[in-house]
Coordinates of C-alpha atoms in Angstrom, one line a residue:
X1 CA 108.0 70.7 72.0
X2 CA 105.7 74.0 71.3
X3 CA 103.8 73.0 74.4
X4 CA 106.9 72.6 77.0
X5 CA 108.0 76.0 75.1
X6 CA 104.3 77.8 75.7
X7 CA 104.2 76.6 79.5
X8 CA 107.8 77.8 79.7
X9 CA 106.8 81.3 78.2
X10 CA 103.7 81.3 80.5
X11 CA 105.3 80.7 83.3
X12 CA 108.1 83.8 82.7
X13 CA 105.8 85.7 81.7
X14 CA 103.4 85.5 84.8
X15 CA 106.5 85.4 87.0
X16 CA 107.7 88.9 85.0
X17 CA 104.2 90.6 85.8
X18 CA 104.0 89.7 89.0
X19 CA 107.7 91.1 89.8
X20 CA 106.6 94.2 88.1
X21 CA 103.2 94.2 90.2
X22 CA 105.2 93.8 93.4
X23 CA 107.4 96.8 92.6
X24 CA 105.2 99.0 91.6
X25 CA 102.9 98.6 95.0
X26 CA 106.2 98.8 96.9
X27 CA 106.7 102.1 95.2
X28 CA 103.4 103.4 95.1
X29 CA 103.3 102.9 98.9
X30 CA 106.6 104.4 99.5
X31 CA 105.7 107.9 97.0
X32 CA 102.2 107.8 99.2
X33 CA 104.3 108.0 102.4
X34 CA 106.9 110.1 102.0
X35 CA 104.3 113.1 100.1
X36 CA 101.9 112.1 103.2
X37 CA 104.6 113.1 105.9
X38 CA 106.3 115.6 103.9
X39 CA 102.6 117.3 103.6
X40 CA 101.9 116.6 107.3
X41 CA 105.3 118.2 108.4
X42 CA 104.9 121.4 106.1
X43 CA 101.6 121.5 107.9
X44 CA 102.9 121.0 111.3
X45 CA 105.1 124.1 110.8
X46 CA 102.8 126.5 109.3
X47 CA 100.5 125.4 112.5
X48 CA 103.6 126.0 115.5
X49 CA 104.1 129.7 113.5
X50 CA 100.5 130.5 113.7
X51 CA 100.0 129.3 117.1
X52 CA 103.2 131.9 118.2
X53 CA 101.4 134.7 116.3
X54 CA 98.0 133.9 117.8
X55 CA 99.8 133.1 121.2
X56 CA 101.4 136.6 121.1
X57 CA 98.3 138.7 119.8
X58 CA 95.8 136.9 122.7
X59 CA 98.1 137.5 125.2
X60 CA 97.1 141.7 124.3
X61 CA 93.7 140.9 123.5
X62 CA 94.6 142.0 119.8
X63 CA 93.9 138.5 117.6
X64 CA 91.1 140.6 115.7
X65 CA 93.9 143.5 114.9
X66 CA 95.0 144.4 111.3
X67 CA 98.8 143.0 112.1
X68 CA 97.4 139.8 112.9
X69 CA 94.9 139.5 110.3
X70 CA 97.6 140.5 107.5
X71 CA 99.8 137.3 108.9
X72 CA 97.1 135.4 109.2
X73 CA 96.4 135.9 105.6
X74 CA 100.2 135.7 104.0
X75 CA 101.0 132.5 105.8
X76 CA 97.8 131.3 104.3
X77 CA 99.0 132.1 101.0
X78 CA 102.6 131.3 101.1
X79 CA 101.7 128.0 102.1
X80 CA 98.1 127.8 99.9
X81 CA 96.9 126.1 103.4
X82 CA 93.8 126.6 104.9
X83 CA 93.5 127.9 108.7
X84 CA 91.0 128.5 111.0
X85 CA 91.2 129.7 114.6
X86 CA 88.7 128.5 117.4
X87 CA 88.6 129.2 120.5
X88 CA 88.1 126.5 123.7
X89 CA 84.5 125.6 123.1
X90 CA 85.1 124.7 119.3
X91 CA 83.6 128.0 117.8
X92 CA 85.7 129.9 114.9
X93 CA 87.1 133.2 115.4
X94 CA 89.0 133.4 112.4
X95 CA 89.2 131.9 108.7
X96 CA 91.8 132.5 105.9
X97 CA 89.4 132.0 103.4
X98 CA 87.9 134.9 104.1
X99 CA 89.8 137.2 107.2
X100 CA 86.6 139.7 107.3
X101 CA 83.0 138.3 107.4
X102 CA 83.9 134.4 106.2
X103 CA 80.9 132.0 106.7
X104 CA 83.0 130.2 109.0
X105 CA 83.2 132.3 111.7
X106 CA 80.7 131.6 114.5
X107 CA 80.5 128.1 113.5
X108 CA 80.8 125.0 116.4
X109 CA 82.4 122.2 115.6
X110 CA 83.8 119.4 118.0
X111 CA 84.3 120.6 121.1
X112 CA 86.0 117.4 121.8
X113 CA 88.3 117.3 119.2
X114 CA 89.5 121.4 120.2
X115 CA 89.8 120.2 124.1
X116 CA 92.2 117.3 123.0
X117 CA 94.2 118.7 120.8
X118 CA 94.5 121.3 123.9
X119 CA 95.5 118.3 126.4
X120 CA 97.7 116.8 123.8
X121 CA 99.4 119.6 122.8
X122 CA 98.0 119.0 118.8
X123 CA 96.6 116.4 116.4
X124 CA 97.5 114.7 113.3
X125 CA 95.0 113.2 111.6
X126 CA 93.3 112.7 108.2
X127 CA 89.6 112.9 107.3
X128 CA 86.8 115.7 106.7
X129 CA 86.3 118.2 109.0
X130 CA 82.9 118.7 109.5
X131 CA 80.6 121.7 109.1
X132 CA 83.9 123.3 107.6
X133 CA 85.0 121.4 104.5
X134 CA 83.6 118.3 102.8
X135 CA 86.3 116.7 101.4
X136 CA 88.8 114.6 102.6
X137 CA 91.9 116.7 104.2
X138 CA 95.3 116.4 106.1
X139 CA 94.9 118.2 108.9
X140 CA 97.1 119.7 111.6
X141 CA 96.0 121.7 115.2
X142 CA 98.0 123.1 117.6
X143 CA 96.8 124.9 120.6
X144 CA 97.5 128.5 120.9
X145 CA 99.2 128.1 124.6
X146 CA 99.4 124.6 125.5
X147 CA 99.6 126.2 129.4
X148 CA 96.1 127.8 128.8
X149 CA 93.2 125.5 128.5
X150 CA 91.3 128.5 127.3
X151 CA 93.8 129.6 124.9
X152 CA 91.8 128.1 121.8
X153 CA 93.2 126.3 118.7
X154 CA 95.0 126.8 115.2
X155 CA 93.8 124.2 112.9
X156 CA 95.5 124.0 109.7
X157 CA 94.0 121.6 106.8
X158 CA 95.3 121.3 102.6
X159 CA 93.3 118.8 100.7
X160 CA 94.6 115.2 100.2
X161 CA 92.9 115.5 96.3
X162 CA 96.4 116.6 95.6
X163 CA 98.3 113.8 96.4
X164 CA 96.1 111.5 94.9
X165 CA 96.2 113.5 91.6
X166 CA 100.5 112.9 92.1
X167 CA 99.7 108.8 92.9
X168 CA 97.4 108.9 89.9
X169 CA 99.9 110.3 87.9
X170 CA 102.6 107.5 88.9
X171 CA 100.3 104.8 88.3
X172 CA 99.3 105.4 85.0
X173 CA 103.6 106.1 84.4
X174 CA 103.9 102.6 86.1
X175 CA 101.2 100.9 84.0
X176 CA 102.8 102.4 81.0
X177 CA 106.2 101.1 81.5
X178 CA 105.1 98.2 83.0
X179 CA 103.3 97.5 79.9
X180 CA 106.4 98.3 77.6
X181 CA 108.5 96.2 79.6
X182 CA 106.1 93.3 79.2
X183 CA 105.8 94.0 75.4
X184 CA 109.7 94.0 75.0
X185 CA 110.3 90.7 77.1
X186 CA 107.9 89.4 74.8
X187 CA 109.2 90.2 71.7
X188 CA 112.6 89.6 72.4
X189 CA 111.8 86.0 74.1
X190 CA 109.5 85.4 71.2
X191 CA 112.4 85.7 68.2
X192 CA 114.4 84.3 70.5
X193 CA 112.6 80.9 70.8
X194 CA 112.1 81.0 67.2
X195 CA 115.6 81.5 66.3
X196 CA 116.9 78.5 68.4
X197 CA 114.1 76.0 67.6
X198 CA 114.9 76.7 64.5
X199 CA 116.6 73.2 63.5
X200 CA 114.3 71.4 65.4
X201 CA 111.5 72.3 63.3
X202 CA 113.6 71.6 60.3
X203 CA 114.9 67.9 61.3
X204 CA 110.6 67.2 61.9
X205 CA 110.0 68.5 58.6
X206 CA 112.4 66.6 57.0
X207 CA 111.8 63.3 59.2
X208 CA 108.2 63.8 58.4
X209 CA 108.7 64.0 54.2
X210 CA 111.4 61.2 54.8
X211 CA 108.4 59.2 56.2
X212 CA 106.1 60.1 53.4
X213 CA 108.4 58.8 51.3
X214 CA 110.7 62.2 50.1
X215 CA 114.5 60.1 50.5
X216 CA 115.6 63.2 48.7
X217 CA 114.8 66.0 51.9
X218 CA 117.5 66.9 53.7
X219 CA 118.4 69.1 56.6
X220 CA 119.9 72.4 55.6
X221 CA 123.3 72.7 58.1
X222 CA 124.2 76.6 58.4
X223 CA 128.0 77.1 57.6
X224 CA 128.8 77.4 61.7
X225 CA 127.1 74.2 62.7
X226 CA 129.0 72.5 59.2
X227 CA 132.6 73.9 60.7
X228 CA 131.5 72.5 64.4
X229 CA 131.1 69.0 62.6
X230 CA 133.8 69.0 60.9
X231 CA 136.1 69.9 63.9
X232 CA 134.1 67.1 65.5
X233 CA 135.2 64.7 62.9
X234 CA 139.0 65.1 62.9

């Protein structure tokens, strides 16, 4: 009996753990997808704003004017995203990290990527921007003027570390909750099984004692059980 119960309990516990694992994995995938889409959507809006501003100022050759630099700084601070503006050759003209004299100014990076952004009208990706940032980022790029192949592009990015931290916190919360649920299930099932199997254990002890010559051995019957037996006898 004990062996049968152990097998049943082990099966139930395994099913519970598998169900919790699948539920947790599905939930984390959905949350990660939502956070990624929300972040990329926000970056796309920021890129559209800066591309429009850059197009307005570049038409008058005032891309380095004080007003435009101020707008770039404000948008970058409000959105907490990093922005760079580069020409069609991939040479960085402006960087939100330091509008005047940033170390990134004059740096050249993947020209093919810039041309691809201009030809496709934009790009969204996750990765490392070589020559600019070392950590993995969400990256959105928009051409300043889609009709002009020499207009340059705006690149807006933010590290993926913030999203990863949120996912780690969610994972920790889920693991704690899952462990708590399994613990409660183990205690509840153990208590229930012990209560339900008590008559059989008492009967087994009485039978064993009777087999060893203790003819006075008896099985105590609960009051509710005795009442049921009397009703059946009537």
